Structures are given as structure tokens and as C-alpha cells.
CSV table of C-alpha atoms in Angstrom, one decimal:
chain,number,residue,atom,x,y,z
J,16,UNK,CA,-12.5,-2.8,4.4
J,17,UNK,CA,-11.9,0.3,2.3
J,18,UNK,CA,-15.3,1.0,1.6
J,19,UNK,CA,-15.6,0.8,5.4
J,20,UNK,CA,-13.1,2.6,6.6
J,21,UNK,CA,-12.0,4.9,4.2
J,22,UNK,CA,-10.1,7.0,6.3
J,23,UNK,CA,-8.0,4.5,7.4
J,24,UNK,CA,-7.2,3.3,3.9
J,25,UNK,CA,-5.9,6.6,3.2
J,26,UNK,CA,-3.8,7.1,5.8
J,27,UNK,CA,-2.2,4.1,5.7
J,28,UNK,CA,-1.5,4.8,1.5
J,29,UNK,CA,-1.6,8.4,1.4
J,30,UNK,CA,0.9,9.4,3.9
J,31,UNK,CA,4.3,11.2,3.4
J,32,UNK,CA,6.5,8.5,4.9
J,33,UNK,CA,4.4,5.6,2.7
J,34,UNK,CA,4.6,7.5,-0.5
J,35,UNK,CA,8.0,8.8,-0.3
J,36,UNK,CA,9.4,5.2,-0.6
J,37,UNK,CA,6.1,3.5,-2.4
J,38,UNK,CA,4.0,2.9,-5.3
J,39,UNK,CA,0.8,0.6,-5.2
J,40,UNK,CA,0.9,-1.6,-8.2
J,41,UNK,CA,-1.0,-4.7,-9.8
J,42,UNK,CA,-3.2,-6.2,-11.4
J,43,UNK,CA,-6.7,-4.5,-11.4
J,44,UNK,CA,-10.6,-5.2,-12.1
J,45,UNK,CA,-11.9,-3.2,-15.7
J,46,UNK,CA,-15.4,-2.9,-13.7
J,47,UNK,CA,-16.0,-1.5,-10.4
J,48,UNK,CA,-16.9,-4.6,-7.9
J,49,UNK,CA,-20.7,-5.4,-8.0
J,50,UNK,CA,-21.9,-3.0,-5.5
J,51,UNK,CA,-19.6,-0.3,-5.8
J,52,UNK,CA,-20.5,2.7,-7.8
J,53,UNK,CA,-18.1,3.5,-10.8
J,54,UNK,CA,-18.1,7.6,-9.5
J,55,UNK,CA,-16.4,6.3,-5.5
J,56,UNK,CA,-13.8,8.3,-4.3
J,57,UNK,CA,-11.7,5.4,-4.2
J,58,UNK,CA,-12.4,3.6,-6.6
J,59,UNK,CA,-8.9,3.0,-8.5
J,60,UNK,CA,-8.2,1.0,-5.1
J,61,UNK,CA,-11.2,-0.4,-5.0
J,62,UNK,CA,-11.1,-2.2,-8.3
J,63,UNK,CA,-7.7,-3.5,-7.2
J,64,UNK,CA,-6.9,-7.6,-7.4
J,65,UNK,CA,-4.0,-7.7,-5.5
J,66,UNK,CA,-2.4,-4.8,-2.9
J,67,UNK,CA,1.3,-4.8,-3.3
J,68,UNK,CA,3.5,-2.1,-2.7
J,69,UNK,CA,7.1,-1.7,-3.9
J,70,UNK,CA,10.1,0.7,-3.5
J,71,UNK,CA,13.0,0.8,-5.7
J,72,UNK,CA,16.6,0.0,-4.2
J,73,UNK,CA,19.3,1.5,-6.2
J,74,UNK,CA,22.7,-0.6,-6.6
J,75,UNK,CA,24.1,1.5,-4.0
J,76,UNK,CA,22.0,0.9,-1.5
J,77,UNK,CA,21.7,-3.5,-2.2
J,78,UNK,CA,25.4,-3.3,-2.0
J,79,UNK,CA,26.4,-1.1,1.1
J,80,UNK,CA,26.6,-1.7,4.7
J,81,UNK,CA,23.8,0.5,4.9
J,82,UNK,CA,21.2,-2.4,3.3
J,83,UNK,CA,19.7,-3.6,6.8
J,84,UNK,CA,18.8,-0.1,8.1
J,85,UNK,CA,17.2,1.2,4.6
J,86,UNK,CA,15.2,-2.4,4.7
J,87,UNK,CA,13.8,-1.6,8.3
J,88,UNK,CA,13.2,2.0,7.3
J,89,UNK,CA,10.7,0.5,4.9
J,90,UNK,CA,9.3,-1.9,6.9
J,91,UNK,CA,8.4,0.6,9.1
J,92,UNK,CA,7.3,3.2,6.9
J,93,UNK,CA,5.4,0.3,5.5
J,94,UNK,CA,3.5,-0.6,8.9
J,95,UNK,CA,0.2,1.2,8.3
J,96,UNK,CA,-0.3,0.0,4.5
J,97,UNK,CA,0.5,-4.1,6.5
J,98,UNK,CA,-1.5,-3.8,8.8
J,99,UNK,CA,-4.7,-2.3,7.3
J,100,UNK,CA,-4.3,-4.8,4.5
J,101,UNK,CA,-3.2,-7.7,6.8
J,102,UNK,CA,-6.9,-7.0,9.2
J,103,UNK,CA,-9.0,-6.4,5.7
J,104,UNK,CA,-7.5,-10.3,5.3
J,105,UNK,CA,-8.4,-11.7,8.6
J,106,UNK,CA,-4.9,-12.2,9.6
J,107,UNK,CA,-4.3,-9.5,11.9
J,108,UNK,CA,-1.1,-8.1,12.1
């Protein structure tokens, strides 16, 4: 899906409101993927295994009434990265 629609990758991981709160992390390949030339644009995500994305919560934040909202905000902020990951999967979104 990424080497298909690149453009769409990178603005669901590249984008102000999705980096300001997240970082992409796990595990990934040593190789590119068989087919995939080692010199692809994207290739960091392209050797990835899994495609998670967290965002730190500070103690203030976990223990305020504000918890809720700051969880939405990141859900939604988060929307784009779901949903091109949850269609690449065959799930949909």
C-alpha cells in the first residue's frame, strides 16, 4: 500500500497534527522487502514489521480531568495514519 500510494502514506505520517503528538516505532526488516529497491524514498517505512504509533502522556495529563479530551485529540489527530494502515490490512476503517 505504500509503494502504491505513496502520497497518501505521507500524508497520513508526515502531517503537522500526526507528528506533533507521534512517533512511528517497531520492529523493522535489516533488508529491503524482495522487490523493493534499497535507494526508495521510503524505504525506512517500507522495511517496517509492524506500524505502531505512540505519544507520550505526562503525569499531568493521566491524572487530570482533562484525560478524555487529550485521548480524543489523539484519536483524531491519529485518523489518517488508522485508516491508511487499517485499508493496507483489508479491514477498512
Amino acid at each position: 500500500a505504500i509503494v502504491a500510494e505513496p502520497d497518501a502514506w505521507l500524508e497520513a505520517t508526515s502531517s503537522k497534527q500526526f507528528t506533533e503528538r507521534f512517533a512511528l516505532n517497531g520492529a523493522s526488516l535489516i533488508r529491503p522487502p524482495r522487490g523493493v529497491e534499497p535507494d526508495h524514498p521510503l524505504i525506512d517505512d517500507l522495511k517496517r514489521r509492524d506500524f505502531m504509533a505512540s505519544a507520550p502522556l505526562t503525569h499531568k495529563v493521566v491524572t487530570s480531568p482533562d484525560l478524555l479530551d487529550a485521548i480524543v485529540d489523539d484519536l483524531w489527530r491519529s485518523r489518517p495514519f488508522l485508516a491508511f494502515v487499517g485499508e493496507a490490512a483489508g479491514m477498512g476503517f
